[in-house]
XYZ file of C-alpha atoms in Angstrom:
553
model
C 13.761 -10.724 -23.711
C 16.402 -10.874 -20.950
C 19.518 -8.850 -20.296
C 23.009 -10.036 -19.419
C 23.121 -9.245 -15.708
C 24.588 -12.231 -13.867
C 23.021 -13.752 -10.773
C 25.483 -15.411 -8.414
C 24.680 -18.424 -6.256
C 21.532 -19.380 -8.157
C 19.714 -22.103 -6.279
C 19.703 -25.496 -7.930
C 15.958 -25.929 -7.538
C 14.166 -23.249 -9.528
C 11.184 -22.291 -7.385
C 9.615 -19.687 -9.678
C 8.266 -19.985 -13.224
C 5.696 -18.142 -15.314
C 3.701 -19.432 -18.289
C 1.655 -16.680 -19.978
C -1.427 -17.960 -21.777
C -2.137 -14.471 -23.100
C -0.331 -11.174 -22.619
C -2.195 -8.788 -24.939
C -5.356 -6.746 -24.527
C -6.993 -6.592 -27.957
C -7.732 -10.046 -29.379
C -7.429 -11.753 -26.016
C -7.122 -10.549 -22.471
C -4.520 -11.352 -19.850
C -4.023 -14.803 -18.328
C -0.835 -15.912 -16.576
C 0.072 -19.171 -14.847
C 2.692 -18.820 -12.114
C 4.434 -21.607 -10.209
C 5.880 -20.929 -6.785
C 7.322 -24.157 -5.436
C 4.471 -26.706 -5.489
C 1.787 -24.059 -5.941
C 0.233 -23.134 -9.318
C -1.616 -19.825 -9.438
C -3.639 -18.400 -12.317
C -3.445 -14.614 -12.394
C -6.523 -13.209 -14.166
C -8.533 -14.984 -16.845
C -9.349 -12.704 -19.770
C -9.468 -15.556 -22.292
C -12.588 -16.051 -24.387
C -11.426 -19.563 -25.295
C -10.230 -21.800 -22.439
C -8.880 -24.474 -24.820
C -5.218 -23.454 -24.288
C -5.706 -23.980 -20.567
C -7.467 -27.337 -20.809
C -4.786 -28.573 -23.205
C -2.056 -27.791 -20.689
C -3.489 -29.185 -17.468
C -0.146 -30.729 -16.571
C 1.942 -27.606 -17.302
C 3.899 -26.602 -14.191
C 2.009 -29.268 -12.247
C 3.711 -31.423 -9.651
C 3.521 -35.251 -9.963
C 0.394 -36.651 -8.394
C -1.584 -33.390 -8.424
C -5.186 -33.216 -9.638
C -5.871 -32.500 -13.342
C -6.881 -28.866 -12.774
C -5.494 -25.833 -14.593
C -4.193 -24.408 -11.290
C -4.564 -24.639 -7.541
C -6.356 -21.292 -7.360
C -7.197 -18.184 -9.398
C -6.542 -14.601 -8.315
C -8.338 -11.787 -10.164
C -6.838 -8.291 -10.264
C -10.025 -6.424 -11.292
C -13.336 -6.713 -13.119
C -12.543 -5.403 -16.606
C -13.410 -7.933 -19.342
C -9.848 -8.319 -20.615
C -8.904 -9.644 -17.173
C -12.072 -11.466 -16.135
C -14.437 -12.338 -18.998
C -13.447 -16.034 -19.116
C -14.003 -16.709 -15.414
C -17.582 -17.945 -15.812
C -16.570 -20.480 -18.467
C -13.601 -21.537 -16.328
C -15.843 -22.003 -13.305
C -18.315 -24.077 -15.298
C -15.481 -26.317 -16.545
C -13.794 -26.601 -13.132
C -16.382 -25.819 -10.423
C -14.026 -26.885 -7.616
C -11.302 -24.425 -8.639
C -11.211 -21.616 -6.024
C -11.362 -18.056 -7.401
C -10.481 -15.000 -5.297
C -10.628 -11.208 -5.725
C -11.191 -8.060 -3.682
C -14.658 -7.480 -2.237
C -15.447 -4.706 -4.734
C -14.321 -6.833 -7.690
C -16.605 -9.696 -6.613
C -19.531 -7.259 -6.851
C -18.529 -5.926 -10.281
C -17.664 -9.247 -11.946
C -21.286 -10.188 -12.847
C -21.417 -7.204 -15.227
C -19.206 -9.220 -17.590
C -22.039 -11.630 -18.401
C -25.651 -11.392 -19.520
C -28.575 -12.231 -17.296
C -29.219 -15.267 -19.466
C -25.724 -16.619 -18.680
C -25.957 -16.152 -14.915
C -29.324 -17.624 -13.748
C -28.852 -20.646 -11.498
C -25.151 -19.902 -10.958
C -24.213 -19.039 -7.400
C -21.540 -16.398 -6.804
C -18.290 -18.240 -7.422
C -15.658 -15.597 -6.577
C -14.587 -15.328 -2.948
C -13.632 -11.956 -1.453
C -10.267 -11.324 0.180
C -9.574 -8.299 2.419
C -7.185 -5.534 1.431
C -3.767 -5.119 3.039
C -4.163 -8.341 5.059
C -1.765 -11.276 4.477
C -3.771 -14.516 4.093
C -2.186 -17.967 4.051
C -4.294 -19.246 1.206
C -2.416 -22.560 0.944
C 0.301 -24.069 3.088
C 3.349 -21.752 2.954
C 1.668 -19.558 0.301
C 0.550 -16.097 1.436
C -1.443 -13.621 -0.637
C -1.932 -9.925 0.094
C -3.934 -7.402 -1.951
C -3.084 -3.707 -2.346
C -5.340 -1.109 -4.051
C -3.907 -0.435 -7.528
C -5.925 2.564 -8.758
C -7.369 2.262 -12.299
C -10.821 0.911 -11.265
C -12.685 0.455 -7.971
C -11.589 -2.871 -6.501
C -8.500 -3.195 -8.712
C -5.571 -4.648 -6.777
C -1.910 -5.479 -7.049
C -1.383 -9.046 -5.834
C 1.604 -9.922 -3.633
C 2.424 -13.641 -3.397
C 4.903 -14.912 -0.807
C 6.096 -18.527 -0.856
C 7.802 -19.528 2.389
C 10.552 -22.145 2.505
C 12.993 -23.023 5.309
C 15.795 -21.331 3.359
C 14.056 -18.078 2.359
C 10.843 -16.389 1.265
C 10.121 -15.885 -2.437
C 8.057 -12.814 -3.332
C 6.194 -12.056 -6.561
C 4.017 -9.025 -7.245
C 1.462 -8.849 -10.061
C 0.224 -5.309 -10.673
C -2.754 -6.102 -12.886
C -3.745 -2.753 -14.413
C -2.436 0.024 -12.187
C -2.522 3.808 -12.105
C -0.320 5.913 -9.827
C -2.454 9.045 -10.253
C -5.738 9.728 -8.489
C -8.759 9.828 -10.753
C -12.254 11.163 -10.057
C -13.567 7.970 -8.456
C -10.450 5.964 -7.559
C -7.369 6.769 -5.516
C -4.083 5.870 -7.185
C -1.704 3.087 -6.227
C 0.359 4.165 -3.212
C 4.065 3.542 -3.697
C 4.751 3.807 0.028
C 2.675 0.673 0.650
C 4.864 -1.419 -1.639
C 8.301 0.064 -1.064
C 10.765 -2.219 0.761
C 9.178 -5.576 -0.113
C 12.497 -7.214 -1.147
C 10.726 -8.401 -4.262
C 12.046 -11.218 -6.458
C 9.668 -10.961 -9.437
C 7.471 -8.143 -10.713
C 4.764 -8.919 -13.280
C 3.791 -5.498 -14.590
C 1.555 -4.121 -17.326
C 2.953 -1.996 -20.153
C -0.245 -0.669 -21.754
C 1.231 2.721 -22.733
C 4.803 1.581 -23.369
C 7.319 4.398 -22.934
C 4.938 7.222 -23.892
C 4.770 10.240 -21.590
C 1.426 11.846 -20.742
C 0.453 15.241 -19.351
C -0.821 15.228 -15.780
C -4.292 13.740 -15.547
C -5.886 17.009 -14.448
C -4.501 18.630 -17.608
C -5.992 15.793 -19.679
C -9.362 16.359 -18.020
C -9.244 20.096 -18.650
C -8.425 19.589 -22.325
C -11.364 17.214 -22.765
C -13.743 19.487 -20.850
C -12.645 22.455 -22.953
C -13.315 20.552 -26.205
C -16.807 19.521 -25.084
C -17.474 23.068 -23.848
C -16.595 24.546 -27.251
C -18.783 22.016 -29.064
C -21.960 22.693 -27.101
C -21.483 26.442 -26.520
C -22.348 27.796 -29.973
C -26.053 27.122 -29.467
C -28.262 27.905 -32.453
C -25.406 28.144 -34.961
C -23.956 25.768 -37.514
C -20.965 25.318 -35.198
C -23.103 23.930 -32.382
C -22.681 20.199 -31.713
C -24.108 17.630 -29.391
C -21.481 15.194 -28.103
C -21.386 11.387 -28.020
C -18.857 9.661 -25.741
C -18.713 5.888 -26.398
C -16.916 4.133 -23.520
C -16.499 0.708 -21.911
C -19.194 -0.139 -19.372
C -16.966 0.157 -16.297
C -14.430 2.770 -15.347
C -14.035 5.408 -18.026
C -17.764 6.080 -18.454
C -18.279 6.795 -14.753
C -15.092 8.906 -14.628
C -16.381 11.004 -17.537
C -19.758 11.456 -15.893
C -18.146 12.627 -12.655
C -15.930 15.007 -14.627
C -18.955 16.505 -16.395
C -20.782 16.935 -13.091
C -17.960 18.675 -11.256
C -15.963 20.653 -13.854
C -16.450 24.426 -13.815
C -17.394 24.438 -17.526
C -20.568 22.468 -16.734
C -21.621 23.003 -13.100
C -24.924 24.884 -12.986
C -25.275 24.750 -16.757
C -28.688 24.151 -18.340
C -27.620 20.945 -20.054
C -28.837 17.370 -20.383
C -26.397 14.475 -20.010
C -27.920 11.185 -21.179
C -26.495 7.805 -20.165
C -27.366 4.706 -22.141
C -26.808 0.941 -22.154
C -24.237 -0.875 -20.036
C -22.645 2.413 -18.961
C -25.864 3.184 -17.047
C -25.754 -0.298 -15.493
C -22.176 0.393 -14.447
C -23.309 3.616 -12.758
C -25.872 1.641 -10.743
C -23.118 -0.767 -9.676
C -20.939 2.140 -8.509
C -23.785 3.461 -6.355
C -23.863 0.111 -4.553
C -20.132 0.517 -3.878
C -20.290 4.046 -2.456
C -18.743 3.099 0.943
C -15.667 1.854 -0.958
C -15.169 5.044 -2.986
C -12.866 7.909 -1.851
C -14.022 10.046 1.087
C -14.358 13.128 -1.131
C -16.791 11.252 -3.403
C -18.802 9.997 -0.436
C -19.038 13.558 0.864
C -20.202 14.776 -2.556
C -22.919 12.097 -2.542
C -24.224 13.268 0.847
C -25.318 16.554 -0.700
C -26.458 15.562 -4.156
C -26.873 12.307 -6.108
C -23.642 10.912 -7.473
C -25.072 10.188 -10.928
C -28.838 10.333 -11.535
C -30.026 13.864 -10.893
C -32.760 15.851 -12.659
C -32.758 18.667 -10.102
C -29.170 19.943 -10.104
C -27.775 21.210 -13.393
C -26.411 19.702 -15.542
C -29.197 17.102 -15.428
C -28.093 13.462 -15.637
C -30.683 10.997 -16.924
C -31.010 7.514 -18.294
C -31.732 7.515 -21.991
C -35.040 5.812 -22.736
C -36.455 4.940 -26.184
C -39.017 7.739 -25.939
C -36.206 10.304 -25.473
C -34.676 9.550 -28.878
C -37.352 11.575 -30.697
C -36.207 14.867 -29.105
C -32.543 14.022 -28.621
C -30.304 16.775 -29.983
C -33.036 19.430 -30.167
C -30.624 21.468 -28.052
C -26.970 20.559 -27.492
C -26.603 17.610 -25.139
C -24.067 14.947 -24.144
C -24.617 11.205 -24.565
C -22.527 8.551 -22.803
C -23.065 5.140 -24.333
C -21.499 1.704 -24.842
C -18.354 1.332 -26.889
C -20.240 -1.326 -28.903
C -23.374 0.766 -29.538
C -24.561 1.616 -33.048
C -24.306 5.407 -32.929
C -26.735 5.843 -35.807
C -29.647 5.570 -33.370
C -28.597 8.925 -31.883
C -27.577 10.700 -35.106
C -31.034 10.786 -36.671
C -32.485 13.395 -39.019
C -33.276 16.762 -37.442
C -31.074 16.083 -34.399
C -28.450 18.688 -35.320
C -24.695 18.218 -35.586
C -22.841 15.564 -33.597
C -19.282 15.369 -32.305
C -18.149 11.798 -31.573
C -15.228 11.720 -29.135
C -13.296 8.444 -28.929
C -10.804 7.578 -26.178
C -7.247 6.951 -27.340
C -5.785 3.448 -26.858
C -9.275 1.875 -26.869
C -10.378 0.334 -30.145
C -13.949 1.550 -30.767
C -15.282 1.071 -34.315
C -17.619 3.761 -35.628
C -19.672 4.087 -38.779
C -18.396 6.482 -41.416
C -21.799 7.672 -42.670
C -24.642 9.218 -40.713
C -27.874 11.008 -41.611
C -26.641 14.285 -40.088
C -23.271 16.111 -40.086
C -20.778 14.469 -37.703
C -17.189 14.935 -36.605
C -15.057 12.143 -35.119
C -12.159 13.123 -32.853
C -10.099 11.432 -30.147
C -9.031 12.453 -26.661
C -6.650 11.186 -24.000
C -7.913 10.407 -20.530
C -5.406 7.826 -19.327
C -6.525 4.922 -17.141
C -3.041 3.380 -16.841
C 0.346 4.773 -15.845
C 2.527 6.073 -18.640
C 6.167 5.114 -19.258
C 7.676 7.302 -16.504
C 5.048 6.022 -14.048
C 5.836 2.414 -14.964
C 9.581 2.831 -14.525
C 9.001 4.767 -11.306
C 7.179 1.778 -9.828
C 9.912 -0.623 -10.964
C 12.717 1.485 -9.474
C 10.857 1.753 -6.174
C 10.365 -2.023 -5.932
C 13.780 -3.060 -7.371
C 12.986 -6.724 -8.165
C 15.430 -9.217 -9.635
C 13.105 -10.038 -12.556
C 10.660 -7.766 -14.403
C 8.094 -9.394 -16.710
C 6.100 -7.070 -18.979
C 2.595 -8.121 -20.055
C -0.603 -6.461 -21.269
C 0.276 -4.222 -24.171
C 0.967 -4.237 -27.878
C 4.197 -6.052 -28.817
C 5.831 -2.803 -29.932
C 4.998 -1.028 -26.669
C 6.307 -3.925 -24.587
C 9.463 -4.076 -26.715
C 10.043 -0.359 -26.093
C 9.930 -0.971 -22.361
C 12.193 -4.023 -22.342
C 14.792 -2.134 -24.381
C 15.081 0.757 -21.938
C 18.712 1.006 -20.894
C 17.779 2.118 -17.382
C 15.977 -1.224 -16.949
C 18.411 -3.392 -18.890
C 21.290 -2.285 -16.677
C 19.533 -3.079 -13.412
C 17.112 -5.972 -13.801
C 16.443 -9.192 -15.664
C 13.791 -7.958 -18.108
C 11.370 -10.299 -19.904
C 8.602 -9.746 -22.437
C 7.407 -13.283 -23.228
C 5.052 -14.278 -26.015
C 1.984 -16.336 -25.170
C 2.868 -19.953 -24.463
C 6.536 -19.228 -23.700
C 7.682 -20.574 -20.334
C 9.819 -18.099 -18.371
C 12.167 -19.575 -15.775
C 12.967 -17.167 -12.956
C 16.167 -18.154 -11.167
C 16.700 -16.235 -7.957
C 20.200 -15.406 -6.734
C 21.113 -15.045 -3.079
C 23.736 -12.390 -3.831
C 21.881 -10.475 -6.525
C 23.150 -6.891 -6.420
C 20.131 -4.682 -5.968
C 20.329 -1.276 -7.648
C 20.699 1.772 -5.466
C 17.497 3.387 -4.332
C 16.435 6.212 -6.647
C 16.802 9.827 -5.587
C 13.862 10.811 -3.453
C 11.342 13.027 -5.193
C 7.955 13.446 -3.656
C 5.346 13.047 -6.376
C 1.944 14.270 -5.229
C -1.601 14.568 -6.479
C -3.932 17.540 -6.765
C -7.673 16.850 -6.578
C -10.463 19.360 -7.216
C -14.007 18.602 -6.113
C -16.510 21.402 -5.885
C -14.853 24.234 -3.959
C -12.261 22.026 -2.268
C -8.695 21.505 -3.476
C -6.765 18.652 -1.868
C -3.012 18.150 -2.288
C -1.864 14.642 -1.404
C 1.772 13.737 -0.695
C 3.244 10.286 0.034
C 3.850 9.233 3.615
C 7.618 9.148 2.936
C 7.683 12.963 3.271
C 7.419 12.536 7.041
C 10.815 10.814 7.206
C 12.543 14.144 6.625
C 13.416 15.842 9.971
C 12.018 19.115 8.610
C 8.524 17.623 8.468
C 7.882 18.032 12.220
C 8.327 21.789 12.037
C 6.401 22.073 8.750
C 3.366 20.150 10.061
C 3.439 21.359 13.673
C 0.119 23.230 13.506
C -1.497 21.346 10.628
C -1.996 24.637 8.781
C -0.219 25.843 5.652
C 0.067 29.016 3.628
C 0.218 28.940 -0.174
C 1.547 31.632 -2.496
C 2.433 31.849 -6.162
C 6.080 32.120 -7.154
C 6.071 32.605 -10.906
C 4.352 29.515 -12.305
C 4.967 27.513 -9.120
C 2.752 27.277 -6.044
C 4.859 27.333 -2.863
C 3.520 25.763 0.349
C 4.736 26.883 3.782
C 3.814 25.509 7.204
C 2.391 28.023 9.671
C 4.181 28.012 13.031
C 2.478 28.194 16.441
C 3.884 31.707 16.892
C 2.008 32.915 13.810
C -1.231 31.467 15.157
C -1.071 33.313 18.479
C -2.685 36.306 16.844
C -5.961 34.986 15.482
C -6.574 38.275 13.688
C -3.836 37.320 11.276
C -5.744 34.197 10.309
C -9.135 35.767 9.688
C -9.805 38.332 6.953
C -9.579 41.899 8.242
C -12.859 42.941 6.698
C -16.044 41.499 8.075
C -17.715 42.345 4.771
C -15.980 39.467 2.954
C -18.110 36.337 2.819
C -15.549 33.565 3.133
C -14.641 30.634 5.359
C -12.403 32.887 7.463
C -15.409 34.965 8.579
C -17.933 32.077 8.757
C -19.321 31.060 12.144
C -18.978 27.370 11.268
C -15.199 27.479 10.664
C -13.153 26.353 13.636
C -9.567 25.164 13.485
C -9.707 25.697 9.726
C -12.344 22.970 9.374
C -15.990 23.336 8.397
C -18.415 22.150 11.102
C -21.666 22.929 9.288
C -23.328 19.570 8.565
C -25.406 21.229 5.823
C -22.318 22.415 3.929
C -20.637 20.464 1.109
C -17.286 20.991 2.903
C -18.492 19.539 6.230
C -15.622 18.049 8.264
C -13.076 19.030 5.591
C -10.184 21.439 6.008
C -10.997 24.711 4.265
C -8.990 27.651 2.962
C -9.787 30.806 4.850
C -10.582 32.744 1.682
C -12.828 29.947 0.375
C -16.588 30.189 0.105
C -19.618 27.863 -0.057
C -23.397 28.491 -0.242
C -23.828 27.517 3.449
C -21.878 30.610 4.633
C -23.136 32.274 7.833
C -21.464 35.429 9.136
C -19.388 35.083 12.315
C -21.160 37.953 14.066
């Protein structure tokens, strides 16, 4: 679908085209063929059947080029709907170069069985983040972290000609919010690109979601209620079927760090490919957020039988006693849940993630409830439009979503009035004429969207770098210290001035009897310097507390 905005001075030679082989995420994954001048680039390969590609070897090809489906393949992340066909593609065209981020290259093998991989050398080459690489003559690729999953990237392609540069950004799956194990896509890294084309996912259409922390709290509260009524008919064990990568590990980290479960005498069992995914994350620890790395210095990230709640792999011998007391099971989205819901195992609550199609049996040997929950892994409608308005491209192409969701997005008046909006069906060639005098929309009003992250006893508030452009920032951040106070339902932050810090007594609690960071001998400059503390090298609140407290005197 395309709106009626006119583009003046369209160049006679159309340098940009897009042929989607697949744009959905249920029956098939995502696979897009883009032409930029003489270059043909495959973006992702979530196809299970490569026949459409082999039948169109000459599509968008220049005369005299080799009979290959593209000149190169760029992979946004390791989820099956974006990567499961890569092994078959490599076997059919072993000389076709395939690139991804370093983390994605390590996660890709989880898409195939051990029987499929023996004898096959790693075929995906790693590209660095935030570093422009001239991958072919006059074609530059740059990867930016996109949130959603470790290693997931937005891919910026720049085609250089003597007249001008053409720029196309493919988001893959993206998430603006921080999650437990992945930092969100940073808008400040992409703002000001002078983008021509944006290929963007529309997984959630125009729907609006609560903040992710609210989603987490709702899920934690539901699990807490299920397992709390121990010894009564209302007591349930909980099964969480999830995909192998991403959501399962996020749930496990939530269960380990949420106040409803920390220190609780509870067993969390992890089964199948979800457990394999946890092992893969442990190999990627240096690439995970600093707060997660700090957590892992003091206790295991996943497997832990010492600290409550205990996290263990589920082995066949554990099935006999499973459910004797309320427990939580994380397992594959494809698992037959009847193996857990056996006789004499008590009641079971099966919680299914929204927007992910997970079939479950309707009959079990013990009482069961089936409910759903929302823990978003993609940006919602406002997040999607926020990214578009920050990038302000000439063309917006929506992919990856149900047809109705994508139609909702393309029909938004705020997009129709500003951009050329497309939502092509598979196999439909989209020509992307670029105008020299295209009237870019005005920049949106500046609002600073931030993120709040809780981990253990630390709360971190993250704001975009654009905040510093305001002349008031210098005074606000002069000392690096802030004061927070409640104003109704709002939390107000205020920078502390050097004058206020002259009297150190005002910073430390008046009473030496209070065990808190303000009266701890290891707190200097409002940072913790105790290497044995979970907050080591982090900024701390003066009224905070951790088990490594030692009195100042």
